[in-house]
Amino acid sequence: MPTPPLDPQRVLDIDPYLKPHIPAIIQRYNSFKRWKDLIETHEGGFDNFTKGYEKYGLNIGPKNEVVYREWAPNAKEAYLIGEFNQWNRTSHPMAKNEFGVFEITVPPLPSGAPGIPHDTKLKISMVLPSGERIERLPVWIKRVTQDLSVSPVYDARFWNPPASEVYKFKNPRPPRPDNLRIYEAHVGIATAEPRVGQYKEFTKNVLPRIKDLGYNAIQLMAIMEHAYYASFGYQVTSFFAASSRYGSPEDLKELIDTAHGLGITVLLDIVHSHACKNVLDGLNEFDGTDHLYFHEGGKGRHDLWDSRLFNYGSYEVIRFLLSNLRYWIEEFQFDGFRFDGVTSMMYKHHGIGAGFSGGYHEYFGDNADEEGIVYLMLANEAMHSLYPKTLTIAEDVSGMALLCIPVSQGGVGFDYRLSMAVPDMWIKLLKHKQDSEWDIANIVHTLINRRHGEKSIAYAESHDQALVGDKTLAFWLMDKEMYTNMSDLSPMTPIIARGLSLHKLIRLVTHSLGGEGYLNFIGNEFGHPEWLDFPREGNANSFQHARRQWNIVDDPILRYRYLNNFDRAMNHLAAKYGWLEAPQAYVSLKNEEDKVLVFERAGLLFVFNFHPTNSFTDYRVGIEAAGEYQIVLSSDEKTYGGFDNISLDGKFFTTALEWNGRKNFIQVYIPSRTCIVLAKV
C-alpha cells in the first residue's frame, strides 16, 4: 500500500518554530515516500529488498551449487577465478543481464561437495570496454583475510564452514533497554598484551567485566573489515565481512550470543557515511569507473577523510546499504547500530568548516543533502519495521532538528543522538580553565541543552579524545603523577586527590543530568592512563598504546580500582532507580560562588560540590517531596578513593519551608569536590 502523506501539523505539534521549514520537511518526506513506494512496487517492500546478500555475492543453493552474482555494468566480460580453478581466467565466464549484473553457477563436485571449497581464495576478473583486464574482491564477500608478511592487500575467501562448525545461537535477544548504559569497545585493544585482541578473549575476559560494571549494552567498533588497523575501523573495505584480525565470523557470533545470555544488548558501529578508497580490496573503481557505488568527481570524495562518498540516489547503492544493515542483524544477531559520520551524510559540506549555531536555516537550507537524509530515513524505517526492537543511534554534531523523531512524523527516525557537545565541554574546561573558573550554569546548560522529545546519549569523553595527540580525562587530570602516585603505598598527593575526585564528579553529573542514555569507552571507567595509538609506521608498529591495561585495575594496591568501583556503583544505582528513563532533571541550584549544583531526577536528590577548597556544613538544599532521606551514593567513600568524611548512617528529614523553588529543604554536609545522592527511605 502507498505510503501516507505527511501531516504538517504533526511536525508543528513537536516544534512550532519549524513552521518556516515545513516545505523543506515535506519535500524530503515526499522523496522518502517516492523511494519507499518504488521499493514496494518493484521489490514487494523492504523485506525482499533488504535481502540483497541472499541474491548477490556467493550463495549456496539447495544442491550445493554455488551461485555468484555481481553488479558491474561497465565491465564487458567477467570471470570467477580462484584456487578452485587454479586462477584460470577463462574457465568460468559469467553471464551479464540487462541491468549490468553478472552471474555464474558453479556446480557441485561429483561427490556432492560444493565446487568451491570452504575458506579458499577467489576474485572476480573483468574485462573493460578498453580491453584492460582488472581483478577485484567480490563486493558482497563475507570473509577477507590479510597476510601482512606478503602484502597489505586483502584476500577474499569463500566462507562456507561445515554445519558442525557453524555457530548456533543459544540465547534470545534481551528486551530492548530504555535506560541505555553503553560500554563502547574495540576488540583489538581489549587485551593487556601488545598484540591484536581476539573475539574469543573478549568473550571470556571482557564481557564479565562489562556485566559486573552494570552496563546493559555494548557498542562494538571496527568490526566491518578495514584494510588499515590504525583507521580505528573507519576506512571500511568489505562491508559484509567481520574483521578477520580478531578471529572467525563464528567467534563473533559466540561473543554476541554470550552477551545476550548476560542480558547485554549489542550494537554495531556502522560506517555508511563513506568507504575506503582502496581499489584492489575495496569498492572504489570496482567496475573500472569511479561512480559505481559513489558519486563521481569531487562530490564522491571526502577531503578530510581521504575516502569515497556513497551515491545515496542510486537504487543499487540503497539496496547494498540497507541489505548490509539487515545482514548484521540477521547473520550475527546485532541489536542495533550507532551510525558513524551522520553529519557528513546530511550536509553537502559534510560538516567541514561548518560551525553550527543551532539556527534552523542550517538544517533545512541549501546545505542539506536530501539524498543522504532520505537514505537515513529509509534505513531507520526499514530496520524498525522489520525488527521493531532495533536501536539506532546517530553520531551528529550539528543538532539537526527532528533527527530522533519517527519518519511518519517528519523525522529522520533515529532512537537516540550522541550529545557530542558534552565531552567537548569537559576537555575544554580541563585544558583552559582553573577549577575556580568553572561556570556551573554553563556546565548545566551544556548537559541539559537537548531537543524536547528526542533522546540523547551523554558521555564524558569520546574515543577520539584518547587518540594520539590528546589524552584521556584521567591523564588530563593527573598526568605524569599517574606513573608515580597511583599506589596506595604512595602519598595521596593534591593532584591525585583532585584527579580522582573530579573524574567521579564529571562522570556522575554527566550520567545523571546529561541524557536518556550514557556511554563509556573501554578502560576510561577506571581512568586508563595515557592515550591510544595504533601500530603504524610513525611509531615503529608498536602496540604499546593499542591495548587496555587490565592489570592496573585488577591490582589491589593501585588506585584505579577506586574509579572502577565508583563506575560500578553509579551504573547499578541508575539501574535501580531508573534515572535515565525518567524525565529530565529539575535543577534547583546553580551556585557560582559555592560551586554547588543541586537537582532532582527519578525521585533522587543529587548534590555536587565542585569547589576546589570549600566544604559546607548544614548546607540547605531544596527538595520537592517531603519525607525521610538517606545517602545511597557518596563519592567520598574510601572504596571510591575518598576520605570517608561523609557519614552514610545519617537520616535527613525535610523541613516544610520553600527553598530554591522547592516545597521543602534538607541540610547536608558536602565536602570539597564531592557529590552525594539521596533517596527517600
XYZ file of C-alpha atoms in Angstrom:
681
model
C 0.000 0.000 0.000
C 1.245 3.530 -0.766
C 2.998 5.472 1.983
C 0.615 8.074 3.503
C 1.465 11.773 3.029
C 2.961 13.772 5.895
C 0.578 15.830 8.020
C 2.478 19.092 8.697
C 0.547 19.599 11.928
C 2.345 16.598 13.419
C 5.645 18.427 12.885
C 4.342 21.691 14.350
C 2.996 19.845 17.397
C 6.602 18.789 18.092
C 8.176 22.191 17.426
C 6.193 25.268 16.287
C 9.456 27.037 15.332
C 9.751 24.647 12.387
C 6.878 26.394 10.575
C 9.083 28.283 8.034
C 10.764 24.988 7.140
C 7.629 22.892 6.632
C 8.061 22.966 2.805
C 11.607 21.540 3.104
C 10.444 18.893 5.605
C 7.539 17.885 3.333
C 9.895 17.788 0.332
C 12.314 15.367 1.989
C 9.426 13.258 3.304
C 7.946 13.082 -0.208
C 11.329 11.975 -1.508
C 11.374 9.244 1.159
C 7.783 8.319 0.157
C 8.799 8.002 -3.516
C 11.665 5.661 -2.576
C 9.525 3.534 -0.275
C 6.740 3.256 -2.857
C 9.282 2.428 -5.592
C 10.718 -0.387 -3.462
C 7.167 -1.597 -2.761
C 6.321 -1.617 -6.485
C 9.493 -3.296 -7.779
C 10.549 -5.497 -4.858
C 7.369 -6.053 -2.852
C 8.640 -3.965 0.077
C 11.581 -3.651 2.453
C 11.555 -7.341 3.396
C 12.599 -8.605 -0.021
C 14.686 -5.546 -0.963
C 16.942 -5.779 2.106
C 17.875 -9.430 1.471
C 20.378 -8.445 -1.215
C 23.035 -10.627 0.415
C 20.947 -13.698 -0.475
C 20.956 -12.707 -4.155
C 24.326 -11.005 -4.647
C 27.766 -12.277 -3.729
C 28.366 -16.012 -3.280
C 25.498 -18.178 -2.043
C 24.985 -21.922 -1.716
C 21.979 -23.467 -3.480
C 19.905 -26.458 -2.347
C 22.122 -28.943 -4.248
C 25.405 -27.400 -3.072
C 25.793 -25.371 -6.251
C 27.494 -22.008 -5.692
C 25.681 -19.044 -7.254
C 27.691 -15.816 -7.654
C 26.195 -12.510 -8.769
C 27.886 -9.126 -9.029
C 26.728 -5.719 -10.272
C 29.396 -4.323 -12.617
C 27.665 -2.518 -15.523
C 30.837 -1.039 -17.033
C 32.553 -4.417 -17.481
C 32.210 -6.160 -20.868
C 33.188 -9.584 -19.568
C 33.579 -11.142 -16.130
C 35.091 -14.393 -14.874
C 35.152 -16.049 -11.468
C 38.708 -17.060 -10.612
C 40.259 -18.648 -7.561
C 42.096 -21.526 -6.002
C 39.168 -23.778 -7.015
C 40.089 -23.356 -10.717
C 43.834 -22.611 -10.353
C 43.099 -18.922 -11.064
C 42.087 -19.756 -14.639
C 40.904 -16.505 -16.236
C 38.702 -18.124 -18.892
C 37.257 -21.352 -17.444
C 34.378 -19.761 -15.511
C 32.815 -16.939 -17.572
C 29.860 -15.045 -16.119
C 26.685 -14.051 -17.976
C 25.591 -10.382 -17.934
C 21.932 -9.293 -17.842
C 20.338 -6.031 -18.974
C 20.843 -4.433 -15.527
C 24.621 -4.928 -15.592
C 24.540 -7.893 -13.205
C 26.923 -10.773 -13.935
C 26.026 -14.288 -12.807
C 27.553 -17.767 -12.712
C 26.556 -21.057 -11.119
C 29.407 -23.365 -10.111
C 28.007 -26.908 -9.994
C 28.810 -29.252 -7.104
C 31.616 -31.783 -7.402
C 30.752 -35.420 -8.279
C 30.989 -36.122 -4.528
C 28.192 -33.624 -3.925
C 30.501 -31.159 -2.178
C 30.425 -27.527 -3.340
C 32.605 -26.756 -6.369
C 34.392 -24.078 -4.361
C 35.936 -25.435 -1.148
C 35.402 -23.629 2.165
C 37.898 -20.847 3.036
C 39.627 -20.868 -0.363
C 40.673 -17.656 -2.111
C 38.856 -16.145 -5.096
C 38.397 -12.969 -7.134
C 36.342 -11.587 -9.967
C 38.307 -10.876 -13.143
C 36.741 -8.334 -15.519
C 37.495 -7.008 -18.991
C 36.683 -3.331 -19.555
C 35.500 -1.688 -22.816
C 39.095 -0.523 -23.359
C 40.279 -4.131 -23.311
C 42.008 -3.696 -19.944
C 41.626 -6.601 -17.502
C 41.059 -5.781 -13.817
C 40.677 -8.025 -10.792
C 38.695 -7.238 -7.672
C 37.395 -8.786 -4.470
C 33.653 -9.601 -4.649
C 31.700 -6.665 -3.156
C 29.373 -8.815 -1.000
C 32.152 -11.133 0.223
C 31.671 -12.362 3.799
C 35.269 -13.225 4.675
C 38.542 -11.488 3.778
C 41.971 -12.041 5.293
C 45.242 -10.165 5.305
C 48.777 -11.528 5.450
C 50.992 -8.516 6.134
C 54.133 -10.592 5.581
C 53.039 -10.946 1.938
C 51.019 -7.787 1.229
C 48.659 -5.317 2.941
C 46.043 -6.158 0.274
C 43.237 -8.420 1.465
C 42.334 -11.835 0.029
C 38.685 -12.779 -0.447
C 37.677 -16.215 0.850
C 34.593 -18.334 0.272
C 33.196 -18.771 3.785
C 31.089 -21.925 3.919
C 32.051 -23.908 7.032
C 30.656 -27.413 7.563
C 27.440 -27.476 9.589
C 29.288 -28.767 12.646
C 31.450 -25.606 12.697
C 28.644 -23.064 12.150
C 27.888 -21.301 15.432
C 24.352 -21.944 16.656
C 22.792 -19.204 18.759
C 21.529 -20.357 22.147
C 20.211 -17.223 23.822
C 17.276 -14.983 22.910
C 17.885 -11.278 22.409
C 17.445 -9.350 25.662
C 14.463 -6.978 25.947
C 15.110 -3.587 24.383
C 16.509 -1.388 27.178
C 15.016 2.057 27.819
C 17.884 3.008 30.143
C 20.879 2.529 27.855
C 24.237 2.246 29.606
C 26.644 1.594 26.760
C 30.150 0.193 27.020
C 31.926 1.204 23.807
C 34.601 -1.354 22.975
C 37.233 -2.254 20.396
C 38.044 -5.967 20.391
C 41.587 -5.458 19.109
C 42.708 -3.237 22.008
C 40.806 -5.198 24.668
C 43.881 -7.151 25.767
C 46.731 -6.068 28.033
C 49.228 -7.810 25.769
C 50.989 -5.903 22.944
C 49.070 -7.539 20.068
C 45.622 -7.637 18.469
C 42.974 -8.979 20.859
C 40.630 -11.764 19.732
C 36.844 -12.244 19.764
C 37.190 -15.319 21.996
C 39.341 -13.425 24.516
C 36.796 -10.609 24.629
C 34.007 -13.122 25.246
C 35.891 -14.810 28.061
C 37.678 -11.876 29.727
C 35.876 -8.613 28.950
C 32.159 -9.496 28.841
C 32.131 -10.472 32.564
C 33.737 -7.094 33.433
C 31.083 -5.218 31.448
C 28.275 -7.142 33.146
C 29.823 -6.580 36.595
C 30.114 -2.836 35.967
C 26.375 -2.572 35.318
C 26.386 -1.752 31.610
C 23.467 -3.200 29.665
C 24.729 -2.559 26.127
C 27.978 -2.904 24.202
C 28.852 -0.843 21.143
C 31.457 -2.681 19.084
C 33.824 -0.603 16.961
C 35.958 -1.668 13.989
C 34.017 -4.859 13.183
C 33.398 -4.202 9.473
C 36.601 -5.155 7.691
C 39.095 -2.340 7.211
C 42.458 -2.527 5.497
C 44.312 -0.222 7.883
C 44.207 -1.161 11.582
C 45.131 2.372 12.655
C 41.988 3.780 10.993
C 40.077 2.720 14.160
C 37.761 0.798 11.818
C 36.535 3.846 9.898
C 38.046 3.019 6.469
C 35.867 0.062 5.534
C 36.875 -2.114 2.575
C 34.495 -5.110 2.846
C 31.089 -4.192 4.282
C 29.788 -7.736 4.791
C 32.968 -9.168 6.317
C 33.576 -9.232 10.072
C 37.186 -8.259 10.666
C 39.392 -11.341 10.482
C 42.074 -9.725 12.678
C 40.179 -10.855 15.759
C 39.157 -14.364 14.683
C 36.423 -16.025 12.628
C 32.819 -14.924 11.971
C 31.698 -17.801 14.195
C 33.793 -16.381 17.059
C 31.986 -13.044 16.720
C 28.615 -14.802 16.778
C 29.655 -16.538 20.001
C 30.628 -13.175 21.520
C 27.234 -11.646 20.705
C 25.297 -14.723 21.852
C 27.222 -14.817 25.140
C 26.481 -11.117 25.685
C 22.789 -11.819 25.091
C 22.972 -14.571 27.690
C 24.232 -11.953 30.148
C 21.299 -9.671 29.292
C 23.502 -7.295 27.296
C 22.301 -5.606 24.085
C 24.959 -5.482 21.332
C 25.213 -2.539 18.922
C 27.400 -2.281 15.825
C 29.303 0.880 14.946
C 28.161 1.011 11.303
C 30.056 3.075 8.727
C 27.736 4.070 5.867
C 28.990 7.640 5.673
C 31.966 6.808 3.457
C 34.210 3.971 2.268
C 37.919 3.326 1.949
C 39.355 4.475 -1.399
C 41.270 1.193 -1.862
C 40.800 -0.225 -5.345
C 42.311 -3.716 -5.105
C 40.392 -4.762 -1.984
C 37.664 -2.106 -1.634
C 34.634 -0.811 -3.554
C 36.488 2.016 -5.308
C 36.595 1.759 -9.131
C 35.076 -1.698 -8.829
C 33.990 -1.953 -12.473
C 36.644 0.435 -13.751
C 34.526 3.572 -13.212
C 34.743 5.911 -10.226
C 30.949 6.198 -9.952
C 29.522 2.726 -9.393
C 28.793 2.944 -5.654
C 29.981 6.532 -5.266
C 29.384 9.944 -6.754
C 31.851 10.764 -9.498
C 34.426 13.526 -9.237
C 34.758 15.802 -6.203
C 31.219 15.079 -4.984
C 32.269 11.491 -4.374
C 35.333 12.309 -2.282
C 35.723 13.430 1.332
C 38.656 15.819 1.523
C 39.371 15.356 5.233
C 38.878 11.608 5.433
C 40.554 10.864 2.063
C 37.762 8.426 1.273
C 34.885 7.833 -1.151
C 31.295 9.047 -0.640
C 28.278 6.904 -1.500
C 25.696 7.901 -4.085
C 22.555 7.708 -1.932
C 20.433 8.485 -5.018
C 21.287 5.125 -6.631
C 18.823 2.233 -6.393
C 21.548 -0.422 -6.187
C 23.525 1.549 -3.593
C 20.409 1.802 -1.416
C 19.896 -1.966 -1.827
C 23.537 -2.599 -0.867
C 23.452 -0.416 2.262
C 20.030 -1.486 3.568
C 20.927 -5.133 2.970
C 24.162 -4.527 4.856
C 22.198 -3.386 7.918
C 19.916 -6.385 7.733
C 22.810 -8.807 7.270
C 24.446 -7.779 10.565
C 21.109 -8.147 12.386
C 20.182 -11.474 10.767
C 23.528 -13.220 10.488
C 25.205 -12.003 13.681
C 22.183 -11.053 15.820
C 23.278 -7.463 16.416
C 20.529 -5.481 18.167
C 21.088 -2.125 16.512
C 23.543 0.420 15.210
C 25.495 3.522 16.047
C 25.623 5.312 12.694
C 29.015 6.938 12.230
C 29.503 10.271 10.456
C 25.828 11.221 10.208
C 26.734 14.924 9.926
C 28.768 14.172 6.801
C 25.789 12.335 5.294
C 23.212 15.062 5.987
C 25.059 18.106 4.615
C 26.676 18.863 1.267
C 29.618 20.463 3.095
C 29.925 17.264 5.208
C 30.376 19.411 8.305
C 33.804 20.569 7.092
C 34.399 24.118 8.313
C 30.773 24.447 9.421
C 30.244 25.922 12.862
C 26.658 25.028 13.701
C 24.923 27.773 15.678
C 21.619 25.946 16.130
C 19.808 28.132 13.606
C 17.169 26.091 11.782
C 18.207 27.533 8.422
C 21.408 25.473 8.756
C 19.395 22.236 8.834
C 16.893 22.832 6.050
C 18.618 25.252 3.686
C 20.658 24.645 0.544
C 23.386 22.926 2.568
C 21.149 19.989 3.497
C 21.910 16.858 1.467
C 18.448 15.489 0.791
C 19.691 12.185 -0.656
C 21.784 11.456 2.437
C 18.973 12.408 4.825
C 16.452 10.301 2.896
C 18.799 7.299 2.995
C 18.916 7.617 6.802
C 15.096 7.840 6.871
C 14.883 4.673 4.755
C 17.450 2.886 6.943
C 15.598 3.706 10.167
C 12.178 2.928 8.704
C 13.311 -0.380 7.172
C 15.097 -1.697 10.257
C 12.413 -0.538 12.698
C 9.615 -2.061 10.587
C 11.433 -5.384 10.094
C 12.878 -5.517 13.642
C 10.840 -3.308 15.990
C 13.306 -3.799 18.873
C 16.232 -2.429 16.833
C 18.048 0.556 18.360
C 19.628 3.247 16.191
C 21.943 5.994 17.401
C 23.125 8.975 15.366
C 26.578 10.498 15.642
C 25.702 14.065 14.631
C 27.453 17.229 15.708
C 25.025 19.651 14.043
C 21.983 19.288 16.303
C 19.673 18.566 13.347
C 16.040 19.084 14.399
C 13.738 16.025 14.159
C 16.725 13.640 13.974
C 15.226 11.352 16.646
C 11.570 11.734 15.692
C 9.811 8.890 13.783
C 9.788 9.212 9.990
C 5.953 9.197 9.987
C 6.091 12.464 11.971
C 8.570 14.156 9.636
C 11.701 12.990 11.455
C 14.809 11.090 10.387
C 13.805 8.166 12.605
C 16.744 7.577 14.973
C 16.100 6.434 18.549
C 18.980 8.374 20.122
C 21.575 11.001 19.280
C 25.015 11.326 20.834
C 25.463 14.510 22.910
C 28.754 15.413 21.275
C 28.972 18.842 22.936
C 29.347 17.281 26.402
C 32.802 15.667 26.066
C 33.991 18.775 24.208
C 32.941 20.899 27.174
C 34.788 18.757 29.732
C 38.016 18.678 27.759
C 37.918 22.460 27.241
C 37.338 23.047 30.952
C 40.289 20.873 31.913
C 42.559 22.393 29.268
C 41.709 26.056 29.604
C 40.080 26.829 32.972
C 41.218 26.802 36.583
C 38.842 24.883 38.873
C 37.755 28.171 40.455
C 36.719 29.431 36.983
C 34.299 26.602 36.252
C 30.942 28.076 35.290
C 28.278 25.856 36.895
C 25.452 27.395 34.848
C 27.308 26.731 31.598
C 28.026 23.132 32.628
C 24.333 22.611 33.383
C 23.263 24.294 30.129
C 25.529 22.022 28.059
C 24.251 18.922 29.858
C 20.523 19.703 29.581
C 20.508 21.526 26.227
C 18.776 18.849 24.195
C 15.728 18.776 21.947
C 12.459 18.073 23.721
C 11.098 14.651 22.853
C 14.385 13.444 21.330
C 16.579 11.090 23.346
C 20.266 11.804 23.875
C 23.198 9.693 24.991
C 25.636 11.576 27.199
C 29.293 10.747 27.620
C 32.150 12.385 29.495
C 34.877 11.587 26.989
C 34.930 10.216 23.453
C 37.169 7.579 21.920
C 38.624 10.300 19.668
C 39.914 12.205 22.698
C 42.082 9.255 23.671
C 43.772 9.138 20.276
C 47.391 10.209 19.901
C 47.772 13.957 20.225
C 45.239 14.093 23.036
C 44.727 12.363 26.369
C 42.052 10.649 28.413
C 40.294 12.742 31.085
C 42.228 10.896 33.779
C 45.517 11.788 32.132
C 44.462 15.419 31.715
C 43.647 15.473 35.428
C 46.663 13.624 36.827
C 49.218 13.414 34.006
C 52.695 12.179 34.958
C 51.730 11.596 38.609
C 49.798 8.568 37.344
C 53.200 6.927 36.871
C 54.329 7.576 40.454
C 51.367 8.123 42.770
C 48.574 5.718 41.840
C 49.635 3.219 44.504
C 48.100 3.158 47.973
C 51.675 2.822 49.207
C 52.490 6.299 47.870
C 51.180 9.591 49.312
C 47.740 10.829 48.232
C 49.097 13.990 46.579
C 46.877 17.014 45.865
C 46.999 16.237 42.129
C 45.891 12.622 42.595
C 43.206 13.582 45.138
C 41.848 16.221 42.746
C 42.043 13.849 39.779
C 40.179 11.008 41.462
C 37.525 13.400 42.800
C 36.823 15.241 39.548
C 36.883 12.030 37.496
C 33.982 10.752 39.644
C 32.067 14.046 39.712
C 32.339 14.552 35.959
C 31.054 11.046 35.289
C 28.130 11.140 37.707
C 26.885 14.586 36.686
C 27.098 13.551 33.004
C 25.337 10.239 33.688
C 22.524 11.708 35.780
C 21.916 15.078 34.116
C 23.134 14.653 30.533
C 20.622 12.468 28.745
C 18.464 9.386 28.430
C 21.476 7.120 27.913
C 25.123 7.006 28.961
C 28.250 5.829 27.135
C 31.752 4.945 28.317
C 34.762 3.997 26.190
C 36.609 0.834 27.208
C 39.093 1.449 30.027
C 38.022 5.004 30.770
C 35.782 3.764 33.587
C 38.908 3.178 35.682
C 40.865 6.181 34.442
C 43.035 4.410 31.882
C 46.285 6.384 31.638
C 47.997 7.922 28.609
C 46.412 7.749 25.163
C 45.547 5.480 22.231
C 47.971 4.985 19.363
C 47.598 2.095 16.936
C 50.634 0.399 15.435
C 51.793 2.380 12.423
C 54.935 3.404 10.598
C 55.332 6.528 12.743
C 55.639 4.518 15.989
C 57.604 1.559 14.621
C 54.401 -0.529 14.574
C 54.219 -0.539 18.366
C 51.269 -1.972 20.311
C 52.369 -0.171 23.493
C 49.376 2.210 23.400
C 46.942 -0.017 21.472
C 45.861 -2.150 24.424
C 43.965 -1.916 27.706
C 46.000 -2.434 30.865
C 43.533 -4.546 32.870
C 46.399 -5.435 35.203
C 46.371 -1.957 36.764
C 42.688 -2.059 37.697
C 42.998 -5.610 38.979
C 45.980 -4.730 41.189
C 44.641 -4.477 44.795
C 47.099 -1.736 45.772
C 46.536 0.617 42.823
C 44.030 3.450 42.968
C 42.500 2.710 39.559
C 40.190 0.235 41.319
C 38.546 3.133 43.196
C 37.346 4.697 39.947
C 36.216 1.282 38.706
C 34.257 0.758 41.943
C 32.554 4.131 41.565
C 31.629 3.431 37.941
C 30.046 0.145 39.017
C 28.107 1.788 41.870
C 26.900 4.595 39.578
C 25.582 2.216 36.915
C 23.871 -0.109 39.380
C 22.241 2.878 41.080
C 20.974 4.144 37.710
C 19.525 0.686 37.028
C 17.855 0.532 40.455
C 16.269 3.994 40.445
C 15.814 4.441 36.689
C 17.050 7.986 36.223
C 17.970 7.561 32.550
C 14.398 6.673 31.594
C 12.966 9.360 33.911
C 12.013 12.857 32.717
C 14.772 15.456 32.565
C 16.057 16.631 35.942
C 14.760 19.658 37.832
C 17.770 21.839 38.671
C 17.082 23.847 41.832
C 20.519 25.359 42.491
C 23.495 26.529 40.449
C 25.571 28.483 42.988
C 28.575 30.004 41.220
C 30.286 31.246 44.367
C 29.973 27.963 46.271
C 30.350 25.898 43.057
C 27.385 23.806 44.234
C 24.885 22.134 41.900
C 21.633 20.550 43.127
C 18.985 18.735 41.091
C 16.313 16.046 41.376
C 15.631 13.208 38.986
C 13.711 9.938 39.365
C 12.939 10.802 42.989
C 16.632 11.140 43.848
C 18.390 14.266 45.120
C 21.831 14.941 43.618
C 24.204 17.379 45.351
C 27.590 18.272 43.790
C 30.273 20.481 45.326
C 32.836 21.405 42.655
C 34.605 23.936 44.903
C 38.371 23.256 44.992
C 38.771 24.137 48.694
C 35.488 24.923 50.452
C 33.407 22.344 52.298
C 29.919 23.195 53.569
C 28.246 22.070 56.778
C 24.451 22.118 57.126
C 24.113 23.258 53.525
C 20.464 23.896 52.788
C 19.122 22.325 49.576
C 15.588 22.318 48.215
C 13.594 19.169 47.578
C 10.037 18.714 46.338
C 8.818 15.567 48.100
C 8.602 15.644 51.899
C 9.877 12.750 53.959
C 12.919 10.988 55.304
C 16.001 10.625 53.086
C 19.279 8.728 53.233
C 22.519 8.780 51.221
C 22.620 5.997 48.618
C 25.899 7.072 46.982
C 28.781 9.234 48.190
C 31.888 9.853 46.086
C 33.804 10.357 49.366
C 33.695 6.703 50.419
C 37.065 5.020 50.931
C 36.156 2.319 48.430
C 35.934 5.081 45.789
C 39.231 6.728 46.762
C 37.563 9.285 49.028
C 38.288 10.359 52.594
C 35.185 8.970 54.358
C 34.244 12.380 55.711
C 30.561 11.856 54.911
C 28.592 9.620 57.260
C 26.356 7.173 55.415
C 24.319 6.317 58.513
C 22.575 9.656 58.896
C 18.907 10.239 58.149
C 17.720 13.504 56.609
C 14.269 14.870 57.420
C 12.678 17.535 55.246
C 11.517 20.874 56.635
C 8.308 22.204 55.112
C 9.694 25.544 54.006
C 10.064 26.543 50.367
C 13.701 26.698 49.262
C 15.103 27.324 45.768
C 11.663 26.850 44.266
C 11.043 23.508 46.003
C 8.401 22.859 48.670
C 10.857 21.527 51.279
C 14.510 21.594 52.238
C 17.056 19.395 53.968
C 20.532 20.237 55.246
C 23.589 18.251 54.189
C 27.321 18.170 54.755
C 29.053 18.413 51.396
C 32.879 18.452 51.454
C 35.003 19.991 48.723
C 34.967 18.102 45.401
C 32.391 15.517 46.451
C 28.914 14.506 45.421
C 26.117 12.708 47.228
C 22.904 11.099 46.044
C 19.949 10.835 48.439
C 16.850 8.675 48.158
C 13.652 8.505 50.144
C 13.748 5.871 52.865
